[in-house]
Coordinates of N, CA and C and ligand atoms in Angstrom, one line a residue:
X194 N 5.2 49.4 14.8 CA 6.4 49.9 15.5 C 7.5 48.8 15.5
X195 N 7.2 47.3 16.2 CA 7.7 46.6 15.3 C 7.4 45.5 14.6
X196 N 8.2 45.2 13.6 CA 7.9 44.0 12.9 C 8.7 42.7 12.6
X197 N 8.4 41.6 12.7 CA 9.4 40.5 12.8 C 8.6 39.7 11.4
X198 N 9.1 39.1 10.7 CA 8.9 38.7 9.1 C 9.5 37.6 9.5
X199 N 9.5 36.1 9.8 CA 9.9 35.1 10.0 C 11.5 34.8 10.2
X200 N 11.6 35.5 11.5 CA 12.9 35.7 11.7 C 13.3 34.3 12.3
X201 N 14.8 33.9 12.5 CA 15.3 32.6 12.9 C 16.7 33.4 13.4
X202 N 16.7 33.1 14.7 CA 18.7 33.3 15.0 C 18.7 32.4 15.3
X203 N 20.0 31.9 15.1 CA 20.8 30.4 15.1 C 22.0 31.0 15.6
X204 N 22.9 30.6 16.8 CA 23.8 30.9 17.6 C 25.3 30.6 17.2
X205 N 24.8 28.9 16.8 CA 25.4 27.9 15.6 C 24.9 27.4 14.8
X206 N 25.6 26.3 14.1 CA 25.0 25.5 13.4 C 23.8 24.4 15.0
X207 N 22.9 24.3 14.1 CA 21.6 23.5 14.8 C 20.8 24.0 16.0
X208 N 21.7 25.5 16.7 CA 20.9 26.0 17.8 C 20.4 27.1 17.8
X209 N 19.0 27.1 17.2 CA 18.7 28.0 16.4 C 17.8 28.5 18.3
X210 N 18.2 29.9 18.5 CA 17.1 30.6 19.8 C 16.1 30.7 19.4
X211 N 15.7 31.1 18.0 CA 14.3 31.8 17.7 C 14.5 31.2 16.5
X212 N 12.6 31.2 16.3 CA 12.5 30.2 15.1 C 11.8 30.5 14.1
X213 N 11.8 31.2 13.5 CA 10.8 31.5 12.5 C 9.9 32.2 13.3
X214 N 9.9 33.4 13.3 CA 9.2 34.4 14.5 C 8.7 35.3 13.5
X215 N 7.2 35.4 13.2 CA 6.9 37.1 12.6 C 6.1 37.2 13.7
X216 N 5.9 38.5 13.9 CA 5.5 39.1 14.8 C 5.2 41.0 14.9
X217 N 3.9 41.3 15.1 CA 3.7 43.0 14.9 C 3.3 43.1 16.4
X218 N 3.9 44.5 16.6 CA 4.0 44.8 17.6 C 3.9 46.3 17.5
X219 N 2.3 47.3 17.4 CA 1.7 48.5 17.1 C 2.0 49.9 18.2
X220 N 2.6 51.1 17.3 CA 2.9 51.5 18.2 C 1.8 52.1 19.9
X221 N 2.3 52.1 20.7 CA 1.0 52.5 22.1 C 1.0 51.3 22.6
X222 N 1.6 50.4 21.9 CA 0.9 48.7 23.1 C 1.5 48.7 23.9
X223 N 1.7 47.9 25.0 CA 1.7 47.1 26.1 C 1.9 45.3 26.1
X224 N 3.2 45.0 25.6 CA 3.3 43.8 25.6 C 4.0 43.0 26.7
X225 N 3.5 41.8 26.8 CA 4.3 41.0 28.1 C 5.0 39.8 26.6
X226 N 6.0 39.4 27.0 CA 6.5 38.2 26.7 C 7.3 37.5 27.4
X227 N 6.6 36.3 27.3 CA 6.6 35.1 28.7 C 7.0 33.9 28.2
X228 N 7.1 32.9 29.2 CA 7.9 31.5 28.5 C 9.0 30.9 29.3
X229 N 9.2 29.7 29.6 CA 10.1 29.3 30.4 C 11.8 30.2 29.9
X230 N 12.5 29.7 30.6 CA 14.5 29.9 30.6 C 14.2 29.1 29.6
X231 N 15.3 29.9 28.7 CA 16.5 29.3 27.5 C 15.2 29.2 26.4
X232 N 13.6 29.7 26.5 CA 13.1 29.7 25.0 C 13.1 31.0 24.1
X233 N 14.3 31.9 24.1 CA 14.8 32.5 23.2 C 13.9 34.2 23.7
X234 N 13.3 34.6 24.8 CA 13.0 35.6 24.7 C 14.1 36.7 24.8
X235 N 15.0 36.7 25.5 CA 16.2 37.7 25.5 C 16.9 37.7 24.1
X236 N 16.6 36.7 23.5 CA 17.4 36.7 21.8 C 16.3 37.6 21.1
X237 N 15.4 37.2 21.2 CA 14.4 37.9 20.6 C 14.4 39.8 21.0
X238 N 14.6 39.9 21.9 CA 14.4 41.2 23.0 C 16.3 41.9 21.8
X239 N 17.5 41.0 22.2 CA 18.3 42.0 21.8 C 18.3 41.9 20.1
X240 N 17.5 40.7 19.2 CA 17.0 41.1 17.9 C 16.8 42.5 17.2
X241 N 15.5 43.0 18.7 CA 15.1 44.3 18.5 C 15.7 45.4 18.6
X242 N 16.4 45.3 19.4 CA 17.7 46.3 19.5 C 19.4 45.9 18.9
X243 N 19.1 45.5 17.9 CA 20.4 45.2 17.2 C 21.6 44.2 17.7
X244 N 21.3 43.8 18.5 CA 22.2 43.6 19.3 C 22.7 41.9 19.2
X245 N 22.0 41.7 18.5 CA 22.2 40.4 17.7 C 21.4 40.5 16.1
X246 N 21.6 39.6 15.2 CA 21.4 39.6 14.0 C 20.9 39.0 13.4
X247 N 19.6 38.9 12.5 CA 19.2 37.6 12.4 C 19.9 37.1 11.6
X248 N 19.7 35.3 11.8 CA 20.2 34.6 10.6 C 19.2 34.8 9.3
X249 N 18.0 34.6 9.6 CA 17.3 35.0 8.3 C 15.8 35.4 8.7
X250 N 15.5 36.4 7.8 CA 13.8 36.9 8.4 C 14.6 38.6 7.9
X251 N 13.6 39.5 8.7 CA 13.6 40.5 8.9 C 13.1 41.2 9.7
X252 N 13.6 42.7 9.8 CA 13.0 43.2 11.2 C 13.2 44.7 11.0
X253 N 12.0 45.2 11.2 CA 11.7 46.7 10.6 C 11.3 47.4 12.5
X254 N 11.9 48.3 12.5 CA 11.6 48.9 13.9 C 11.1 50.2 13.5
X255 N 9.7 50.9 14.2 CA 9.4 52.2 13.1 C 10.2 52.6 12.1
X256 N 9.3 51.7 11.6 CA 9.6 52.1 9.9 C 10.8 51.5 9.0
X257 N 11.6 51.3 10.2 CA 13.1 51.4 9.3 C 13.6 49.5 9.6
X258 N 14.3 49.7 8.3 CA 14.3 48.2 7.8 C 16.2 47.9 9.1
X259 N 15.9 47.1 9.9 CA 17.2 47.1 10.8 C 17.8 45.9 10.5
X260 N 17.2 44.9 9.6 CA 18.1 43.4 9.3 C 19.6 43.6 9.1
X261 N 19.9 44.4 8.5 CA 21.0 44.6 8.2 C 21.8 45.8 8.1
X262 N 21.5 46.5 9.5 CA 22.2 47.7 10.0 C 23.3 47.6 10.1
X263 N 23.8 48.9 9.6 CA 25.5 49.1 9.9 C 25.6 49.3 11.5
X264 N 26.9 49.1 11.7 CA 27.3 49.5 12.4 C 27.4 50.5 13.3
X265 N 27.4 52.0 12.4 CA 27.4 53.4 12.6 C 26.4 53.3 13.5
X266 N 24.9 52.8 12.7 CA 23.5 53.2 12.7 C 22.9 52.7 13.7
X267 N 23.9 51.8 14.7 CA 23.4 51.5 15.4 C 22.9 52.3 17.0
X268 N 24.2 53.2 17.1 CA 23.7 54.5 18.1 C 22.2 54.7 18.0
X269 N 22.0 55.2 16.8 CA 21.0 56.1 16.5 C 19.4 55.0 16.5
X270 N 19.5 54.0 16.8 CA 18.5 53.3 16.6 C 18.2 52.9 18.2
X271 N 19.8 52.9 18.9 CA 19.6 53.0 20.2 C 18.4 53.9 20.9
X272 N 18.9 55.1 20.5 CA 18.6 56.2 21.1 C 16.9 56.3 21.2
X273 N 16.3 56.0 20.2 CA 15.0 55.5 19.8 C 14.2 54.6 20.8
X274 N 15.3 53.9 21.6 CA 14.7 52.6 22.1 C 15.6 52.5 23.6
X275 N 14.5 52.5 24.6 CA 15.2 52.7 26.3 C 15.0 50.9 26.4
X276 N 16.5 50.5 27.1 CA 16.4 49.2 27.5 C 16.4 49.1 28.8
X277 N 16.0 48.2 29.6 CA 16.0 48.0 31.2 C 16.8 46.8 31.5
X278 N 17.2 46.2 32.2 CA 17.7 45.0 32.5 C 17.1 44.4 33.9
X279 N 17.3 43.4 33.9 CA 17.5 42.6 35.5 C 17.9 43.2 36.3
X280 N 19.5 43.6 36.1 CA 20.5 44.0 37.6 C 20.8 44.8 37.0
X281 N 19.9 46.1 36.2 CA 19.9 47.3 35.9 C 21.0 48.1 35.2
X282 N 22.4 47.7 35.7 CA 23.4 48.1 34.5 C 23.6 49.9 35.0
X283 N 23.9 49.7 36.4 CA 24.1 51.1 36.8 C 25.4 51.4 37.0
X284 N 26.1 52.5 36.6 CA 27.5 52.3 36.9 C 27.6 53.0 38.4
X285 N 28.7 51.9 39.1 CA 28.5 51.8 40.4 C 28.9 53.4 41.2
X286 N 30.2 53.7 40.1 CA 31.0 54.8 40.9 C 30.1 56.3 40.5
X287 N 29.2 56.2 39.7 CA 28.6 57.7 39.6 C 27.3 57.4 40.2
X288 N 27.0 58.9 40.8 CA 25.8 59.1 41.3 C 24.3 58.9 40.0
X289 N 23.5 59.0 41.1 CA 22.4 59.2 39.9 C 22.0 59.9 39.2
X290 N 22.4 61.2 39.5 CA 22.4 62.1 38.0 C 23.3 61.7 37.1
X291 N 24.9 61.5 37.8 CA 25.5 61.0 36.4 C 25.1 59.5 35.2
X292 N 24.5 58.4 36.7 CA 24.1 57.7 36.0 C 23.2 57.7 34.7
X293 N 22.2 58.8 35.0 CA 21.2 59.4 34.0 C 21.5 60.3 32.7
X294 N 22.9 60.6 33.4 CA 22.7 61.7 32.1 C 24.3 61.1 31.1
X295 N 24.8 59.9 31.6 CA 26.3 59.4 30.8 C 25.8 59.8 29.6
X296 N 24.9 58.6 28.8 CA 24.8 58.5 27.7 C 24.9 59.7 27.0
X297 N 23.6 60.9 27.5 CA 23.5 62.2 26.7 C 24.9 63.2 27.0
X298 N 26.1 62.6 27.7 CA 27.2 63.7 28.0 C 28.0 62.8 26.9
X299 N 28.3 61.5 27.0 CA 29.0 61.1 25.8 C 28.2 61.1 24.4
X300 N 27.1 61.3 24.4 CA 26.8 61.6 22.9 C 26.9 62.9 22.3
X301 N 27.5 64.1 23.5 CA 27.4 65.2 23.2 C 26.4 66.1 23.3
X302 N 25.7 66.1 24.2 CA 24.0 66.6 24.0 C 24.9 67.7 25.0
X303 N 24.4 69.2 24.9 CA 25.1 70.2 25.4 C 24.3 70.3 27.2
X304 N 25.4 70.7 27.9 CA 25.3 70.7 29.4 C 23.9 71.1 29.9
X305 N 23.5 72.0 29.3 CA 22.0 72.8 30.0 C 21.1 72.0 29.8
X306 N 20.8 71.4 28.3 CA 20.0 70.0 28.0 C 20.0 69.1 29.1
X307 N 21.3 68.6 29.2 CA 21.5 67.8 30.2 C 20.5 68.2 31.0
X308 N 21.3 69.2 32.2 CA 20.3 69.7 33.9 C 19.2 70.2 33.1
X309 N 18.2 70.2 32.1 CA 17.1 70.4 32.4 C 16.3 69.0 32.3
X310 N 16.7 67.7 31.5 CA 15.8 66.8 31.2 C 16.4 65.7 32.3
X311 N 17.2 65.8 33.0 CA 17.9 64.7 34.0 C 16.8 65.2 35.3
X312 N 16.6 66.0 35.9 CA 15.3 66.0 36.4 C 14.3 65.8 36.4
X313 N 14.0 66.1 35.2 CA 12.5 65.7 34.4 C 12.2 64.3 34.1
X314 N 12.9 63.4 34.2 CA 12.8 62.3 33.7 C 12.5 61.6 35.3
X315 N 14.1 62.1 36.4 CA 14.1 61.7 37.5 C 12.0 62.1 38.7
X316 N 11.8 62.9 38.0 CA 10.8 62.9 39.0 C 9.5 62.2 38.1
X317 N 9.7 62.1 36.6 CA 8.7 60.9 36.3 C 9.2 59.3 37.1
X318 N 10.3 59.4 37.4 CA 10.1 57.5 38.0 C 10.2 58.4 39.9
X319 N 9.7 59.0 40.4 CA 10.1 59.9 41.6 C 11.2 59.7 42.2
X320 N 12.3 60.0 41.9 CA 13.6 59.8 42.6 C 14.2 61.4 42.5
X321 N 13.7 62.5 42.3 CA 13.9 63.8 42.3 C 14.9 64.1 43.6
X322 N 14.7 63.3 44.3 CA 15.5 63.8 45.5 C 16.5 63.1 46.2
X323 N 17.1 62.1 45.2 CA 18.2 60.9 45.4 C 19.0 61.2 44.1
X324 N 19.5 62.3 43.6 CA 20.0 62.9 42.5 C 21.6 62.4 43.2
X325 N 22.0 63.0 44.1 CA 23.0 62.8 44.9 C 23.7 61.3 45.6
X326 N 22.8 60.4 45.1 CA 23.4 59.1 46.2 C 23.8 58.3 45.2
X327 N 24.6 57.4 45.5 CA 25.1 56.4 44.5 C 24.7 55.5 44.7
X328 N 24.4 54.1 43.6 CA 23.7 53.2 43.6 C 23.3 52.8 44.7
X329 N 25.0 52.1 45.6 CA 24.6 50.7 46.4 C 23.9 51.8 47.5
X330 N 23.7 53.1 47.9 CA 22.6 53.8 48.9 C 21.4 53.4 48.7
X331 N 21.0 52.8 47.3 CA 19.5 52.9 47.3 C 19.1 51.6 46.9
X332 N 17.7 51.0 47.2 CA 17.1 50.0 47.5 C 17.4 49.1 46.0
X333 N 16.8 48.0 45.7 CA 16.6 47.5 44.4 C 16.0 48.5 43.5
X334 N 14.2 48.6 44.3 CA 13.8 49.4 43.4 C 14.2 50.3 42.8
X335 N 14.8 51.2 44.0 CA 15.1 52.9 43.5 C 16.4 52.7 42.4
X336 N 17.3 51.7 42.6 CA 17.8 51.4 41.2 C 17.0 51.4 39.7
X337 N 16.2 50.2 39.8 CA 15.8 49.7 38.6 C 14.9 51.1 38.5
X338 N 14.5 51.7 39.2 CA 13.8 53.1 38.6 C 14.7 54.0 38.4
X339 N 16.1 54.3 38.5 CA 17.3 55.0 38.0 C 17.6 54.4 36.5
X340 N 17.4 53.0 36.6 CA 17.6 52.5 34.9 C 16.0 53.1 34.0
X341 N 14.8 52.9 34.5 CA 14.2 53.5 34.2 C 14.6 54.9 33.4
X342 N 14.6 55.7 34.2 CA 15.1 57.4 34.2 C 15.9 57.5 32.9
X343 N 17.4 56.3 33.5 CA 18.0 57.1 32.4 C 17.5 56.5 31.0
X344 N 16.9 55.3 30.5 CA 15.8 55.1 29.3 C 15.0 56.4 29.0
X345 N 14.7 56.7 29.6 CA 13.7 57.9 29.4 C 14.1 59.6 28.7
X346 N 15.9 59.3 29.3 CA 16.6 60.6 28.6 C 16.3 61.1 27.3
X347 N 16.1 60.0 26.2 CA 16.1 60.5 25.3 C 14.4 60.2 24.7
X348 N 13.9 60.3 24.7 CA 12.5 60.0 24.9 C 12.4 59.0 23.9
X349 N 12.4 58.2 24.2 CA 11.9 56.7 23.3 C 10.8 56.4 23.1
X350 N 10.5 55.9 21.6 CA 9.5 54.9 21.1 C 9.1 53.8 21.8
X351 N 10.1 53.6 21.8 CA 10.0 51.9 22.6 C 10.8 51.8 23.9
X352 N 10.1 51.4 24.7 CA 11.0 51.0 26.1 C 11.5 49.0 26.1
X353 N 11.8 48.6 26.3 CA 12.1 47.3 26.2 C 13.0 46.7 27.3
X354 N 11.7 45.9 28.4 CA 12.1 45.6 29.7 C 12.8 44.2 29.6
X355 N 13.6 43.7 30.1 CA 14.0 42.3 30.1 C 14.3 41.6 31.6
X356 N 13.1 40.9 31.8 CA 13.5 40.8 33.1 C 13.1 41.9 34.3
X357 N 12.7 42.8 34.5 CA 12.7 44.2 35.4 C 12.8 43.9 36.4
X358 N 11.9 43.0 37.0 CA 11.3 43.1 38.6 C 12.1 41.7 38.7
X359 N 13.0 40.7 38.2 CA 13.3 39.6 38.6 C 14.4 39.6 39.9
X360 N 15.2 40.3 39.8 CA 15.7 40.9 41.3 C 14.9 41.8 42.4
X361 N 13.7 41.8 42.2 CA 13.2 42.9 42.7 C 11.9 41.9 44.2
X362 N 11.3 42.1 44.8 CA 10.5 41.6 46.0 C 9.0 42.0 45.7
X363 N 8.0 41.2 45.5 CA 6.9 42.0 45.4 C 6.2 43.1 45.3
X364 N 6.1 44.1 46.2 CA 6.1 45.3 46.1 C 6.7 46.2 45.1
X365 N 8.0 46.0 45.5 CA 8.6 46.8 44.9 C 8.2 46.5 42.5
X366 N 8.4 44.8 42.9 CA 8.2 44.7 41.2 C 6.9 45.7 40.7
X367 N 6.2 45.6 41.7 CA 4.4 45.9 41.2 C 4.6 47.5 41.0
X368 N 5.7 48.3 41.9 CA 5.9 49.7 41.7 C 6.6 49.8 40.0
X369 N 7.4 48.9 39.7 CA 8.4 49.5 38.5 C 7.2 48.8 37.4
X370 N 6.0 47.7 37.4 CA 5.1 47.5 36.3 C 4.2 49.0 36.4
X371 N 4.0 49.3 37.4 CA 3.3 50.3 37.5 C 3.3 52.0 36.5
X372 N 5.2 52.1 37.0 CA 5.8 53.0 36.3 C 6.0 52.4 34.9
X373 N 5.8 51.2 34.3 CA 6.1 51.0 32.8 C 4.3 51.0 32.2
X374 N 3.8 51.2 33.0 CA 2.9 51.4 32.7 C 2.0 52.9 32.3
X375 N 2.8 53.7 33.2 CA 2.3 55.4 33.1 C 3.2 55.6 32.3
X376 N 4.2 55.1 31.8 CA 5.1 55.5 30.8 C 4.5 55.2 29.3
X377 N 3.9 53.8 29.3 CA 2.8 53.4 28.1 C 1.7 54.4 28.2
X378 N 1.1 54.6 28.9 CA 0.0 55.8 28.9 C 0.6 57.3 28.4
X379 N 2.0 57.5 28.5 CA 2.4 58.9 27.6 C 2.5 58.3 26.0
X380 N 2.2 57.4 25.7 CA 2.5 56.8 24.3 C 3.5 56.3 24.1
X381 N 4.6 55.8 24.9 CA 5.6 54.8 24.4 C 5.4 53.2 24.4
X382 N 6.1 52.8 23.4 CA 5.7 51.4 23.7 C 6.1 50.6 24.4
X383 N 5.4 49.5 25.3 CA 6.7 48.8 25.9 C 6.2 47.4 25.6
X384 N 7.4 46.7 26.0 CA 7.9 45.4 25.5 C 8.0 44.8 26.9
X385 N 7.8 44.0 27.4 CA 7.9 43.7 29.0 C 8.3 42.1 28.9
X386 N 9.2 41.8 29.6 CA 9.8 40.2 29.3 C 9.6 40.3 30.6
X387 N 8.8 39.0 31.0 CA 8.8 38.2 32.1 C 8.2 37.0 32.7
X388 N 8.7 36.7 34.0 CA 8.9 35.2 34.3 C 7.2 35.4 35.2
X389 N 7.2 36.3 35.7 CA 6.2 36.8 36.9 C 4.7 36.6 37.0
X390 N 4.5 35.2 37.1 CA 2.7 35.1 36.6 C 1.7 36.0 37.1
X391 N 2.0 36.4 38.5 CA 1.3 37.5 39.1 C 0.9 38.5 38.3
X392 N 2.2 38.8 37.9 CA 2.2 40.4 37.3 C 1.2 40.5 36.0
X393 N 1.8 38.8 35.2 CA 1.2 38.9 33.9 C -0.5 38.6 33.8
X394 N -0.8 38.2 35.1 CA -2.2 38.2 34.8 C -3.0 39.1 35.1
X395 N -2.4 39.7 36.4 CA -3.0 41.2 37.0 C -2.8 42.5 35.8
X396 N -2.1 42.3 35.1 CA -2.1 43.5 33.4 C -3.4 43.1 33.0
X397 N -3.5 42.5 32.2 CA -4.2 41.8 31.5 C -4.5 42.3 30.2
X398 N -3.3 42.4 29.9 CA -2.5 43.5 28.5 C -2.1 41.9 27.7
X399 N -2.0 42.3 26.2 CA -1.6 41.4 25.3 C -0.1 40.6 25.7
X400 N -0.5 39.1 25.9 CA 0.9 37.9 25.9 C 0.8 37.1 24.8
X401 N 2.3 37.2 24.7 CA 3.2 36.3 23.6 C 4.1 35.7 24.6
X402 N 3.5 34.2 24.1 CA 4.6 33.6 25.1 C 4.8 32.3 23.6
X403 N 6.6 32.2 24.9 CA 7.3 31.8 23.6 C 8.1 30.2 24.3
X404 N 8.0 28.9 23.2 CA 8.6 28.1 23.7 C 9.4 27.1 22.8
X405 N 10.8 27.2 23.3 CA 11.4 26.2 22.0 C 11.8 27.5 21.0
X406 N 11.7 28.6 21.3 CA 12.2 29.6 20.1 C 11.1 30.0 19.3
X407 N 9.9 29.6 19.4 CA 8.6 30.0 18.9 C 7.5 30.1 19.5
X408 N 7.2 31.5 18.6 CA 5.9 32.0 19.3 C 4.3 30.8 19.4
X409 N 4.0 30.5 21.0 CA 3.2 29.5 20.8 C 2.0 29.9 21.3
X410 N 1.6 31.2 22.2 CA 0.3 31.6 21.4 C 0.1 33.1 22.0
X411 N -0.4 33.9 21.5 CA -0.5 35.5 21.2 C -1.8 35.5 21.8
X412 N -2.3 36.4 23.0 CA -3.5 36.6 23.4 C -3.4 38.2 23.6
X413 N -4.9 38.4 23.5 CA -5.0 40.1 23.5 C -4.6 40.4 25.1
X414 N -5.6 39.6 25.2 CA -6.1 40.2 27.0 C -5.5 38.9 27.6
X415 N -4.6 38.5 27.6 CA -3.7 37.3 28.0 C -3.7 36.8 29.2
X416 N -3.2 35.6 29.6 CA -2.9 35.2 31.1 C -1.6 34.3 30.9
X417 N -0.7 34.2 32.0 CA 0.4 32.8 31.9 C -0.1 32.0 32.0
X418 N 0.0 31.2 30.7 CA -0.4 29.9 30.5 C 0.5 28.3 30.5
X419 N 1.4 28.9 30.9 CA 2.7 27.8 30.9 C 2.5 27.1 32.6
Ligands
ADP667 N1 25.3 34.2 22.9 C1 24.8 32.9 22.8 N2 25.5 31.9 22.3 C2 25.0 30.7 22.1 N3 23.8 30.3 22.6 C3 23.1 31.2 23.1 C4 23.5 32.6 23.3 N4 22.5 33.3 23.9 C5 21.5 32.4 24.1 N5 21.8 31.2 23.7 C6 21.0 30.0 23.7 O1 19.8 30.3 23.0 C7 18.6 29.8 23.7 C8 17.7 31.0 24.1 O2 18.3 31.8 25.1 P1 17.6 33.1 25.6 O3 17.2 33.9 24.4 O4 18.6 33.8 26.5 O5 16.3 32.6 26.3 P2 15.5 33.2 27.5 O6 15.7 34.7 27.6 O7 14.1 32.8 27.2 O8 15.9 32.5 28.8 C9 19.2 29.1 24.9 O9 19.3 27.7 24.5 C10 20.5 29.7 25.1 O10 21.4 28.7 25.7
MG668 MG1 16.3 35.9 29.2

């Protein structure tokens, strides 16, 4: 699902984030990737989603060869792949249906589509009944499970967490690994970036953890080792 061929991004000359990275990643897993600040996981994370480029290597995302995507093609590669963030990336002034359903109204997806799958998504992360409130109404959580939701609009391959629960209080983080977890159990893949040794040990799902821009060691059934 994906694949990294000895990739290297270099920002400039000499600061290279990631270093000669290959890396498979099959579709159904459950991956954590871990590692102190500043050793290149978020470069690595927007690699996968185009969103930076490599300087050299390559990088195949089901199937499809993305090193050197146009521009155009990058929508459509989106769409394939639900991202999450930190501080979620909710727009402040729409409610949570709008929040959920932007993407699929500006890509054109016809109105009915919309109100049938904007609920359907909203009561997989359970928020079926905060359709109506806007962000700052609702907790951390119930945010980062609105970014959730709207990932899920278009049913993605890959989900690709960055950070999730790093704004978020115990509890609540353990609710949204929980939910990325019933979401891996429908068959999507996830990618889970995090700082959270708790979390990463209580999985006890496959870690890559990464330092200095390279991968320093890949465990099935992993623990934070840093
Ligand atoms: N847009 C950028 N321009 C220049 N350097 C960057 C940029 N983004 C990240 N870096 C540098 O690349 C390295 C890896 O950063 P990052 O991938 O964000 O690491 P992490 O997510 O593990 O904290 C850091 O040294 C960081 O300063
Ligand atoms: Mg980061």
């Amino acid at each position: 699902m994906i694949d990294f061929k000895n990739v290297t991004k270099e920002y400039g000359k000499d600061t290279a984030a990631v270093k000669n990275v290959s890396l498979h990643i099959s579709a159904g897993e459950f991956v954590t990737i871990v590692g102190q600040s500043g050793t290149g996981k978020t470069t690595l994370a927007k690699l996968m989603i185009a969103e930076e480029r490599p300087t050299r290597g390559s990088i195949v995302i089901g199937g499809w060869d993305i090193t050197h995507i146009r521009h155009y093609e990058i929508p459509v590669l989106r769409r394939q792949m639900g991202v999450i963030y930190q501080d979620f990336k909710l727009l402040q002034k729409k409610k949570v249906f709008e929040n959920v359903a932007f993407a699929s109204e500006v890509s054109g997806t016809p109105s009915k589509k919309i109100h049938k799958i904007v609920p359907q998504v909203l009561k997989i992360v359970g928020l079926e009944k905060q359709v109506d409130k806007f962000p700052r109404q609702l907790s951390g959580g119930e945010q980062q499970r609105v970014a959730i939701a709207r990932s899920l609009v278009h049913r993605p391959k890959i989900i690709l967490a960055d950070e999730p629960t790093g704004n978020l209080d115990s509890i609540n983080a353990q609710d949204i690994i929980n939910l990325l977890l019933k979401i891996n159990k429908f068959g999507t893949t996830v990618v889970l970036v995090t700082h959270n040794h708790d979390i990463v040990n209580s999985l006890r799902k496959r870690v890559i953890t990464m330092d200095h821009g390279m991968i320093i060691s890949d465990q099935k059934h992993g623990k934070y080792i840093l």
